PDB file of C-alpha atoms in Angstrom:
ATOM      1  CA  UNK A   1     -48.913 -83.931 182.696  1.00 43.00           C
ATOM      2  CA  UNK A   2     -47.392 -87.028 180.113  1.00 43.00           C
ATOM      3  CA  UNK A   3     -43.481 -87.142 180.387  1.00 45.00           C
ATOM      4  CA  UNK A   4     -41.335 -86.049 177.705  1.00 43.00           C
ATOM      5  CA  UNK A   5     -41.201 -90.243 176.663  1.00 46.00           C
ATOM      6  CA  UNK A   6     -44.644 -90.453 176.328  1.00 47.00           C
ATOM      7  CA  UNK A   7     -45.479 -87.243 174.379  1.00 51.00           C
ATOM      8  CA  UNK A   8     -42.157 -87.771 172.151  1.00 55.00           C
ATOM      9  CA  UNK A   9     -40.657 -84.820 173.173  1.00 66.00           C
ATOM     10  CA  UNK A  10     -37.081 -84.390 173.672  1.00 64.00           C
ATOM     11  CA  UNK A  11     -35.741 -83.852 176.429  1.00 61.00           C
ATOM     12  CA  UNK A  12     -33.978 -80.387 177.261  1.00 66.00           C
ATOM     13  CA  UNK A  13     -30.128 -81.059 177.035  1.00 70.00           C
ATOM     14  CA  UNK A  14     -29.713 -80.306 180.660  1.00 72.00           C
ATOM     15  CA  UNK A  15     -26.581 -81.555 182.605  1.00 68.00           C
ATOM     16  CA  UNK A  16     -29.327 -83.801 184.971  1.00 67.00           C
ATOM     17  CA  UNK A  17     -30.324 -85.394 181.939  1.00 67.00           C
ATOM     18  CA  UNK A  18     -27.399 -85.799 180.311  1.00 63.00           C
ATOM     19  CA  UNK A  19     -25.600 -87.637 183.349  1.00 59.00           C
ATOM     20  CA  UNK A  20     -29.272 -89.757 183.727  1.00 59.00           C
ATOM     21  CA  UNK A  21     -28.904 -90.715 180.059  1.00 60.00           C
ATOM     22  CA  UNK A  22     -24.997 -92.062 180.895  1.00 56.00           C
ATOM     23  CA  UNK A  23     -23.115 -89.933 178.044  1.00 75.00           C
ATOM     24  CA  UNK A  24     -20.959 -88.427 181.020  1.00 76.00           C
ATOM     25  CA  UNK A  25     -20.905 -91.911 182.782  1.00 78.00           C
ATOM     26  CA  UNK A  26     -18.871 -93.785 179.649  1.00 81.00           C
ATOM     27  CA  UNK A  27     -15.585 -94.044 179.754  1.00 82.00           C
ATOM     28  CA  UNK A  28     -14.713 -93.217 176.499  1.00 81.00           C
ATOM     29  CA  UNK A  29     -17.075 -90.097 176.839  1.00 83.00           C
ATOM     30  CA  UNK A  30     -15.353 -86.876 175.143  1.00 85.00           C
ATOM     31  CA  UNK A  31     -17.054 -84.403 177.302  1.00 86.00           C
ATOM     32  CA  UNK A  32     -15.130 -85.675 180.247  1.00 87.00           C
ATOM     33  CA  UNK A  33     -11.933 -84.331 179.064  1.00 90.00           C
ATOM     34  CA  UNK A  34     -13.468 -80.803 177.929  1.00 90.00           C
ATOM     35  CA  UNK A  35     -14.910 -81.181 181.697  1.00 92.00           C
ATOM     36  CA  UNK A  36     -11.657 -82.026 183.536  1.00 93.00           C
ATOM     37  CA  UNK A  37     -10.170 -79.221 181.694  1.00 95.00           C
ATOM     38  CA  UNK A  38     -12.799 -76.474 182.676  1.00 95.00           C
ATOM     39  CA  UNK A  39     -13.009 -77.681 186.182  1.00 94.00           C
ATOM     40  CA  UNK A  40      -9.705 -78.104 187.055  1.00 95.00           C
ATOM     41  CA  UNK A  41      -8.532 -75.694 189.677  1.00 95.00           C
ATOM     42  CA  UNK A  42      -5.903 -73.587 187.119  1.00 98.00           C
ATOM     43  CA  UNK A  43      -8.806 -74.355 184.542  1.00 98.00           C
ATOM     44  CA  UNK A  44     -11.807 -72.439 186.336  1.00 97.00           C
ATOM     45  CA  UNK A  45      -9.027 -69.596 187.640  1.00 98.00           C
ATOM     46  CA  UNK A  46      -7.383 -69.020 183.937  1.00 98.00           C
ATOM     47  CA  UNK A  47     -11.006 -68.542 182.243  1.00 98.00           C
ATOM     48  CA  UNK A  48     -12.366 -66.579 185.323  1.00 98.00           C
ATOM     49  CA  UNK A  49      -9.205 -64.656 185.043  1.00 98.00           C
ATOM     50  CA  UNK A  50      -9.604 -64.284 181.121  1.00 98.00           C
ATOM     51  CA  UNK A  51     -13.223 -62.639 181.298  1.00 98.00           C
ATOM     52  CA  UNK A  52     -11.624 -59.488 182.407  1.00 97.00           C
ATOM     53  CA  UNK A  53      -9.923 -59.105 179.342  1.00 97.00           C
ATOM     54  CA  UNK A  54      -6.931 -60.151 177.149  1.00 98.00           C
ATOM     55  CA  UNK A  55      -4.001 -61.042 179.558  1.00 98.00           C
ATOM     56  CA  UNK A  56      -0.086 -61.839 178.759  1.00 97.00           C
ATOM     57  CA  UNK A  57       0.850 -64.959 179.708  1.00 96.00           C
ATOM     58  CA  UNK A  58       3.206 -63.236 182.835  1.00 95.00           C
ATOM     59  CA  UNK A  59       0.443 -61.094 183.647  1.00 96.00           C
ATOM     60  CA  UNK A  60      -1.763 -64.233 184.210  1.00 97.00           C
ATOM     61  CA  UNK A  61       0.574 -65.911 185.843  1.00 96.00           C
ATOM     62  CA  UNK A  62       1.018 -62.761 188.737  1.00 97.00           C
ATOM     63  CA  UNK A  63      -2.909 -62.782 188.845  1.00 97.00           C
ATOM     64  CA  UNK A  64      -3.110 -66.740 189.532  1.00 97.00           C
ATOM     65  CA  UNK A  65      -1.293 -67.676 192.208  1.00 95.00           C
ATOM     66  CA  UNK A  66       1.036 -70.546 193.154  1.00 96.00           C
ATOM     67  CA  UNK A  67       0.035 -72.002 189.445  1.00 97.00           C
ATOM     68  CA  UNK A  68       3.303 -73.326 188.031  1.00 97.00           C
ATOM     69  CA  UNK A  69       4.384 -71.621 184.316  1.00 96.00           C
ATOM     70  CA  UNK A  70       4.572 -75.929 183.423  1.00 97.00           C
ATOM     71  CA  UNK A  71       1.003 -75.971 184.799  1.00 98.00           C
ATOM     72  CA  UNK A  72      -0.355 -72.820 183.371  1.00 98.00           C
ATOM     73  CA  UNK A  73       0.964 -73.376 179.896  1.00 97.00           C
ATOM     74  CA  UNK A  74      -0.228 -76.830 180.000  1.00 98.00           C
ATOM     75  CA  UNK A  75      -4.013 -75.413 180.783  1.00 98.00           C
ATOM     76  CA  UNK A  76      -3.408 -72.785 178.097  1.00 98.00           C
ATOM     77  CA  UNK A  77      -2.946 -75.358 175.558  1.00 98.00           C
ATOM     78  CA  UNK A  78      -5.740 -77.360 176.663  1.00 98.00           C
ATOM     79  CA  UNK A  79      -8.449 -74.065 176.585  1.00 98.00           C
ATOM     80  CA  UNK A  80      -7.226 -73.438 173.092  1.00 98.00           C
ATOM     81  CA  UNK A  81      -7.528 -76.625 171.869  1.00 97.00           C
ATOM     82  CA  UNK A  82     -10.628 -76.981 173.423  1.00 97.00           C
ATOM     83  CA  UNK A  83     -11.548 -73.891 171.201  1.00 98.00           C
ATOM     84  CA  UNK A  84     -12.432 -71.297 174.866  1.00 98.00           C
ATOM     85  CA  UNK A  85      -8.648 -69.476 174.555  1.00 98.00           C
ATOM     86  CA  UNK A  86      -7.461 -67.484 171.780  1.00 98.00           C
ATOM     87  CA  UNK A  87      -3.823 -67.202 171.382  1.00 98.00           C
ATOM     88  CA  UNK A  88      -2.167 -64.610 169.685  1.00 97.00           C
ATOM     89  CA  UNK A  89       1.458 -64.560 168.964  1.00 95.00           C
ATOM     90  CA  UNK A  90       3.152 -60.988 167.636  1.00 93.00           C
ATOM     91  CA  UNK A  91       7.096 -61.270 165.499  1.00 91.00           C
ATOM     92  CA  UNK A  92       9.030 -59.429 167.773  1.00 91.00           C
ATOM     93  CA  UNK A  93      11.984 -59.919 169.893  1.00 89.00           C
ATOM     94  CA  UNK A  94      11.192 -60.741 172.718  1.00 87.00           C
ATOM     95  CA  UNK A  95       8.353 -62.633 171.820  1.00 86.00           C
ATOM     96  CA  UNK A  96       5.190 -61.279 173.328  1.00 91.00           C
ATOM     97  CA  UNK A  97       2.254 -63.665 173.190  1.00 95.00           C
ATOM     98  CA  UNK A  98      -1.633 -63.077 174.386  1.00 97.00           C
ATOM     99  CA  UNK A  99      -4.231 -64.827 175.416  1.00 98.00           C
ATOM    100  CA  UNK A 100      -8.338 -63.932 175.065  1.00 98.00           C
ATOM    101  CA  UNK A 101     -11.521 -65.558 175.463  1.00 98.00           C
ATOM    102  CA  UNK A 102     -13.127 -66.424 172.048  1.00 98.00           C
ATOM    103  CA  UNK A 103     -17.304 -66.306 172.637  1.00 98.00           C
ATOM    104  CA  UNK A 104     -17.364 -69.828 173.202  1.00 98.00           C
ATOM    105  CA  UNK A 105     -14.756 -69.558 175.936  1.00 98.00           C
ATOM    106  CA  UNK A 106     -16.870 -66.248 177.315  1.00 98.00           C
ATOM    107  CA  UNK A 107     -20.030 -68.541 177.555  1.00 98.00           C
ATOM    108  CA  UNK A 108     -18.049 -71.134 179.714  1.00 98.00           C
ATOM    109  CA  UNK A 109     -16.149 -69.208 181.717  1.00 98.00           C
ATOM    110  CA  UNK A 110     -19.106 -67.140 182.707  1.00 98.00           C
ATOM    111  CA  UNK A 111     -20.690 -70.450 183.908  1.00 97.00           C
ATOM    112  CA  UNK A 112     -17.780 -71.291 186.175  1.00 97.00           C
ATOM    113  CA  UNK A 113     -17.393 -67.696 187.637  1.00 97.00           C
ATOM    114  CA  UNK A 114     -20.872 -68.511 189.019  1.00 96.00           C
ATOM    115  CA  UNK A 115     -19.552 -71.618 190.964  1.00 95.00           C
ATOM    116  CA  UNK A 116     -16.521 -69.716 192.250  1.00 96.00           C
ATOM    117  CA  UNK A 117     -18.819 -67.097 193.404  1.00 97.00           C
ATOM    118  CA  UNK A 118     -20.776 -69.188 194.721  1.00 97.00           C
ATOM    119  CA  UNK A 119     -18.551 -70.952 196.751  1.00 96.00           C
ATOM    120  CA  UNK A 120     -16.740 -67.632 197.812  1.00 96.00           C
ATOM    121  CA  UNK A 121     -20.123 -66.826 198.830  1.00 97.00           C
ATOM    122  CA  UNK A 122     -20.487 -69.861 200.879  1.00 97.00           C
ATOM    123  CA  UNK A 123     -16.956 -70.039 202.402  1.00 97.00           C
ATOM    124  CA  UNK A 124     -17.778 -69.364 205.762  1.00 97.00           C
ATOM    125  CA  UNK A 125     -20.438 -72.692 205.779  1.00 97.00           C
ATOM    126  CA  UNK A 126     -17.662 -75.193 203.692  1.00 96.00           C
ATOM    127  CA  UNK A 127     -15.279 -74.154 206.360  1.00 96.00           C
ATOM    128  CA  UNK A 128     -17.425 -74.973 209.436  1.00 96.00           C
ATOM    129  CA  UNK A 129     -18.594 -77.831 207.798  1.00 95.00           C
ATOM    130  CA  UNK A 130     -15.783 -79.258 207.069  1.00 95.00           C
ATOM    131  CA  UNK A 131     -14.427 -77.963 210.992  1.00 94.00           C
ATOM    132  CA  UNK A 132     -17.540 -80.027 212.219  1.00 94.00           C
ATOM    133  CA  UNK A 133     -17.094 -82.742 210.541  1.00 92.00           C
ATOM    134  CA  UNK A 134     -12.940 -83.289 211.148  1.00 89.00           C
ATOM    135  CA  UNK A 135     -12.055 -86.285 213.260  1.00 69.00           C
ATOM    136  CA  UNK A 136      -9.743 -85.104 216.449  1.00 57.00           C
TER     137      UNK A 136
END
């Protein structure tokens, strides 16, 4: 079977090949900061959190805990900008402000809820591995 070189195919846009190609690998490599803020720890929670529906910003902040309101406002900003968190601001006193997935934001986050459920999943084998492999 010739390789996708040889035939003059492309390659599928895969994360493997993108990383073998070195896009991820530059420094000056956009997709790095769309990927730090997706996999950050408040990043993966917020959009996991998200897929069940539109969500206040105090009602996100109850379901995600120990994230800071600096820290969760900060990784609200960067999903929206990012174009994966729609933000929705309604005139009235108080202020009452919402926050949705837009499609693109579904796509992603749906991604990510399968590598927290995976690791949930796998809990039980981090934690002994990690146990086994601790220095007393």
């Amino acid at each position: 079977m010739p390789d996708s070189e040889s035939s003059g195919a492309t390659p599928p846009a895969t994360l493997a090949n993108r990383l073998h190609s070195g896009e991820l690998f530059a420094p000056d490599c956009p997709s790095r900061i769309v990927l730090q803020h997706v996999s950050s720890r408040w990043g993966v929670l917020v959009l996991v959190a998200l897929l069940a529906g539109t969500h206040r910003f105090s009602d996100l902040r109850r379901k995600i805990g120990g994230v800071s309101e600096k820290m969760l406002a900060q990784t609200l900003q960067f999903l929206e900008l990012d174009g994966f968190v729609l933000r929705k601001s309604y005139p009235v006193v108080p202020p009452h402000v919402e926050y949705s997935l837009t499609p693109m934001g579904t796509e992603v986050a749906r991604h990510v809820e399968g590598l927290a459920d995976w690791i949930e999943d796998n809990l039980p084998r981090i934690l002994d591995e990690q146990r086994s492999r601790q220095v007393s």
